[in-house]
Short mmCIF file of C-alpha atoms in Angstrom, two decimals:
data_model
loop_
_atom_site.label_atom_id
_atom_site.label_comp_id
_atom_site.label_asym_id
_atom_site.label_seq_id
_atom_site.Cartn_x
_atom_site.Cartn_y
_atom_site.Cartn_z
CA MET A 1 124.42 29.71 -128.48
CA ALA A 2 122.52 32.79 -129.69
CA VAL A 3 119.20 31.07 -129.03
CA LYS A 4 120.23 30.09 -125.50
CA SER A 5 121.44 33.62 -124.85
CA THR A 6 118.15 35.08 -126.06
CA ILE A 7 116.15 32.74 -123.86
CA THR A 8 118.27 33.60 -120.86
CA ILE A 9 117.81 37.33 -121.38
CA THR A 10 114.08 36.88 -121.85
CA GLU A 11 113.80 34.84 -118.67
CA LYS A 12 115.77 37.45 -116.74
CA ARG A 13 113.51 40.20 -118.00
CA LYS A 14 110.43 38.16 -117.06
CA SER A 15 111.85 37.45 -113.62
CA LYS A 16 112.60 41.14 -113.12
CA TYR A 17 109.08 42.03 -114.22
CA MET A 18 107.56 39.51 -111.80
CA ASP A 19 109.74 40.85 -108.97
CA GLN A 20 108.56 44.38 -109.71
CA LYS A 21 104.97 43.19 -109.92
CA HIS A 22 105.15 41.67 -106.44
CA ALA A 23 107.31 44.39 -104.88
CA PRO A 24 105.76 46.39 -102.01
CA THR A 25 104.18 49.72 -102.92
CA LEU A 26 104.93 52.92 -101.06
CA VAL A 27 101.64 54.20 -99.68
CA LYS A 28 101.09 57.52 -97.92
CA VAL A 29 99.71 57.08 -94.42
CA TRP A 30 100.61 60.15 -92.31
CA ASP A 31 100.39 63.78 -93.37
CA ILE A 32 103.10 66.27 -92.44
CA TRP A 33 100.96 67.77 -89.67
CA LEU A 34 100.47 64.51 -87.81
CA ARG A 35 104.17 63.80 -88.11
CA LEU A 36 105.14 67.24 -86.80
CA PHE A 37 102.66 66.83 -83.97
CA HIS A 38 104.01 63.39 -83.10
CA TRP A 39 107.67 64.37 -82.79
CA THR A 40 107.02 67.73 -81.13
CA PHE A 41 104.66 66.04 -78.69
CA ALA A 42 107.17 63.27 -77.94
CA ILE A 43 110.01 65.71 -77.28
CA ALA A 44 107.81 67.91 -75.09
CA VAL A 45 106.52 64.99 -73.01
CA ILE A 46 110.00 63.56 -72.45
CA PHE A 47 111.25 67.01 -71.42
CA LEU A 48 108.36 67.46 -68.98
CA LEU A 49 108.91 64.03 -67.43
CA LEU A 50 112.62 64.68 -66.95
CA SER A 51 112.24 68.26 -65.72
CA GLY A 52 109.42 67.25 -63.41
CA GLU A 53 111.44 64.37 -62.00
CA PHE A 54 114.88 65.93 -61.71
CA GLY A 55 114.15 69.66 -61.79
CA TRP A 56 116.03 70.38 -65.02
CA PHE A 57 114.94 73.87 -66.10
CA PHE A 58 111.95 73.21 -63.87
CA PHE A 59 110.88 76.72 -63.03
CA GLU A 60 109.92 78.54 -66.19
CA TRP A 61 110.63 75.98 -68.91
CA HIS A 62 108.49 73.26 -67.36
CA LYS A 63 105.58 75.68 -67.18
CA LEU A 64 106.05 76.95 -70.75
CA VAL A 65 106.45 73.51 -72.31
CA GLY A 66 103.36 72.35 -70.40
CA GLU A 67 101.37 75.16 -71.99
CA VAL A 68 102.75 74.19 -75.41
CA VAL A 69 101.48 70.65 -74.80
CA VAL A 70 98.00 72.08 -74.18
CA ALA A 71 98.23 73.71 -77.62
CA LEU A 72 99.45 70.46 -79.20
CA VAL A 73 96.64 68.40 -77.68
CA LEU A 74 94.04 70.96 -78.74
CA PHE A 75 95.43 71.02 -82.28
CA ARG A 76 95.48 67.20 -82.45
CA CYS A 77 91.90 66.90 -81.20
CA ILE A 78 90.52 69.40 -83.70
CA TRP A 79 92.64 67.94 -86.52
CA GLY A 80 91.22 64.57 -85.54
CA PHE A 81 87.83 65.81 -86.74
CA ILE A 82 88.66 68.04 -89.71
CA GLY A 83 91.99 66.60 -90.82
CA SER A 84 93.21 63.67 -92.89
CA SER A 85 91.30 60.40 -92.68
CA THR A 86 94.22 58.39 -91.28
CA GLY A 87 94.32 60.67 -88.23
CA LYS A 88 90.59 60.81 -87.50
CA LEU A 89 89.79 60.37 -83.82
CA THR A 90 86.73 58.30 -84.68
CA SER A 91 88.95 55.78 -86.47
CA LEU A 92 90.87 55.20 -83.23
CA ILE A 93 87.82 53.74 -81.49
CA THR A 94 87.31 50.06 -82.30
CA HIS A 95 85.44 47.22 -80.64
CA PRO A 96 87.39 45.61 -77.76
CA LYS A 97 87.24 42.22 -79.50
CA HIS A 98 89.30 43.65 -82.37
CA VAL A 99 91.85 44.96 -79.88
CA ILE A 100 92.14 41.57 -78.19
CA LYS A 101 92.43 39.78 -81.54
CA HIS A 102 95.11 42.22 -82.69
CA ILE A 103 97.17 41.69 -79.52
CA ILE A 104 96.87 37.89 -79.78
CA ASP A 105 97.85 37.95 -83.46
CA LEU A 106 100.75 40.25 -82.63
CA PHE A 107 102.19 37.75 -80.14
CA LYS A 108 101.71 34.98 -82.69
CA GLY A 109 103.74 36.99 -85.19
CA SER A 110 100.78 37.64 -87.48
CA ILE A 111 101.09 41.35 -88.28
CA HIS A 112 98.17 43.17 -89.85
CA HIS A 113 98.80 46.00 -92.27
CA ASP A 114 96.81 49.12 -91.45
CA ARG A 115 96.68 52.41 -93.31
CA GLY A 116 96.52 54.25 -90.06
CA HIS A 117 96.53 53.08 -86.45
CA SER A 118 95.96 49.45 -85.55
CA ALA A 119 93.09 48.42 -83.27
CA SER A 120 95.24 48.46 -80.14
CA GLY A 121 97.33 51.40 -81.35
CA GLY A 122 94.24 53.54 -81.72
CA TRP A 123 93.21 53.02 -78.13
CA ALA A 124 96.80 53.65 -77.01
CA VAL A 125 96.66 57.07 -78.71
CA ILE A 126 93.38 57.90 -76.95
CA VAL A 127 94.77 56.90 -73.56
CA MET A 128 97.95 58.89 -74.14
CA LEU A 129 96.04 62.01 -75.22
CA LEU A 130 93.77 61.75 -72.17
CA LEU A 131 96.60 61.22 -69.68
CA ILE A 132 98.88 63.90 -71.08
CA GLY A 133 95.96 66.24 -71.73
CA PHE A 134 94.94 65.98 -68.07
CA GLN A 135 98.55 66.49 -67.00
CA ALA A 136 98.91 69.66 -69.04
CA LEU A 137 95.53 71.09 -68.04
CA SER A 138 95.97 70.35 -64.34
CA GLY A 139 99.32 72.10 -64.45
CA LEU A 140 97.55 75.33 -65.31
CA PHE A 141 95.76 75.38 -61.93
CA ILE A 142 98.47 74.25 -59.52
CA ALA A 143 101.74 75.40 -58.01
CA ASP A 144 104.65 73.25 -56.91
CA GLU A 145 104.96 72.46 -53.22
CA ASP A 146 107.19 75.48 -52.54
CA GLU A 147 105.15 77.70 -54.89
CA LEU A 148 108.29 78.52 -56.85
CA ILE A 149 106.30 78.04 -60.01
CA GLU A 150 102.59 78.65 -60.50
CA GLY A 151 100.24 77.69 -63.30
CA VAL A 152 98.72 80.56 -65.21
CA PHE A 153 95.32 79.94 -63.54
CA TYR A 154 96.65 79.12 -60.09
CA GLY A 155 94.41 80.68 -57.42
CA MET A 156 91.18 80.29 -59.39
CA LEU A 157 90.35 77.08 -57.51
CA SER A 158 90.08 76.47 -53.81
CA GLU A 159 93.21 75.55 -51.89
CA ASP A 160 91.92 72.03 -51.23
CA LEU A 161 91.06 71.41 -54.88
CA SER A 162 94.42 72.78 -56.03
CA SER A 163 96.14 70.47 -53.54
CA GLN A 164 94.20 67.47 -54.86
CA LEU A 165 95.08 68.39 -58.43
CA LEU A 166 98.74 68.66 -57.47
CA SER A 167 98.63 65.17 -55.97
CA LEU A 168 96.92 63.80 -59.09
CA HIS A 169 99.48 65.63 -61.22
CA TYR A 170 102.30 63.69 -59.54
CA GLN A 171 100.46 60.38 -59.67
CA ASN A 172 99.46 60.81 -63.30
CA ALA A 173 103.12 61.39 -64.22
CA LEU A 174 103.79 57.77 -63.22
CA PHE A 175 101.04 56.50 -65.54
CA ILE A 176 102.50 58.57 -68.37
CA GLN A 177 105.93 57.06 -67.78
CA ILE A 178 104.41 53.57 -67.95
CA ILE A 179 102.57 54.20 -71.21
CA VAL A 180 105.67 55.78 -72.77
CA VAL A 181 107.69 52.66 -71.92
CA ILE A 182 104.92 50.43 -73.33
CA HIS A 183 104.87 52.53 -76.50
CA ILE A 184 108.62 52.12 -77.01
CA LEU A 185 108.52 48.39 -76.27
CA THR A 186 105.67 47.95 -78.76
CA ILE A 187 107.71 49.63 -81.49
CA ILE A 188 110.63 47.30 -80.74
CA PHE A 189 108.32 44.26 -80.65
CA TYR A 190 106.83 45.16 -84.05
CA ALA A 191 110.32 45.43 -85.52
CA LEU A 192 111.60 42.15 -84.03
CA ARG A 193 108.45 40.02 -84.32
CA GLY A 194 106.88 41.31 -87.49
CA GLY A 195 109.73 43.04 -89.27
CA ILE A 196 107.70 46.25 -89.46
CA ASN A 197 109.38 49.59 -88.84
CA LEU A 198 106.87 51.94 -87.21
CA VAL A 199 109.33 54.80 -86.79
CA LYS A 200 110.26 55.37 -90.44
CA PRO A 201 106.68 56.00 -91.65
CA MET A 202 106.30 58.63 -88.91
CA ILE A 203 109.32 60.35 -90.45
CA THR A 204 108.65 59.92 -94.17
CA GLY A 205 104.86 59.63 -94.09
CA TYR A 206 104.90 56.43 -96.20
CA ILE A 207 104.71 52.70 -95.49
CA LYS A 208 105.56 49.69 -97.63
CA TRP A 209 102.30 48.04 -98.62
CA PRO A 210 102.30 44.40 -99.82
CA ALA A 211 101.45 44.11 -103.51
CA ASN A 212 99.00 41.24 -102.86
CA LEU A 213 96.84 43.32 -100.51
CA PRO A 214 94.29 45.95 -101.60
CA ILE A 215 95.18 49.49 -100.54
CA PRO A 216 92.51 51.06 -98.29
CA ALA A 217 91.22 54.42 -99.46
CA ALA A 218 92.41 57.55 -97.65
CA HIS A 219 92.10 61.28 -98.16
CA PHE A 220 94.46 63.99 -96.98
CA ARG A 221 93.43 67.50 -96.05
CA ALA A 222 95.03 70.50 -97.76
CA ASN A 223 97.96 72.07 -95.92
CA TRP A 224 96.33 75.49 -95.73
CA VAL A 225 93.58 74.08 -93.50
CA ALA A 226 96.16 72.90 -90.96
CA CYS A 227 98.00 76.23 -91.19
CA VAL A 228 94.83 78.16 -90.37
CA LEU A 229 94.05 75.79 -87.50
CA LEU A 230 97.58 76.00 -86.07
CA ILE A 231 97.65 79.81 -86.24
CA SER A 232 94.21 79.97 -84.60
CA VAL A 233 95.21 77.63 -81.77
CA LEU A 234 98.53 79.34 -81.09
CA GLY A 235 97.00 82.80 -81.36
CA SER A 236 94.18 82.01 -78.95
CA LEU A 237 96.36 80.28 -76.36
CA SER A 238 99.15 82.86 -76.56
CA TRP A 239 96.56 85.46 -75.53
CA LEU A 240 95.10 83.19 -72.84
CA PHE A 241 98.50 82.24 -71.41
CA ASN A 242 100.06 85.70 -71.80
CA TRP A 243 102.93 84.49 -73.98
CA TRP A 244 103.54 87.97 -75.38
#
């Protein structure tokens, strides 16, 4: 009986060791600055869409939050060059054939593990930054139809150009709504089809990486660099937009 007991314990220990050996590894993928940007950006965009559509706090808050979005986009663009490798803007640009392959594989249920954005996800980020960046910048030069609220630079352009920008501002809001819906549906599809939670890593900064796959190298920029950048961006735009 003692021998059988010893063998059983040994086998259990071996099984536990093998389970640990093949268990997923927690790998850092997003730094705190990208995560703060992501959630602040998401909240701001949703607020702007709602306030622009229904008029909630439209007058001053819509204008102020729009200016904050300008600061967020500027920070993200600069951080995309000097920041952590997983957030590099250059890494978002991939060949279209990789995007097509990724989408096809996604529908087949074959999920690729990326330490950063996927091929299609990278382009989605670029499109979103361009659309929302244009929306925020155009808002600086226009006034609503009744001129109850004016952008900080309203009057610097001709009346015709300001009118065209206002029209594009309204039209572009529809494109932003579409891409937001696509973004949400993609997150749900990843969870249902591939069993991958894309929301949690954007909260914790870490993803579960399969033990049988090599971990791609990544480097993360020191926090003080982001602090200096954030203070510089906010300081410059607060002067430009007369926040104080």
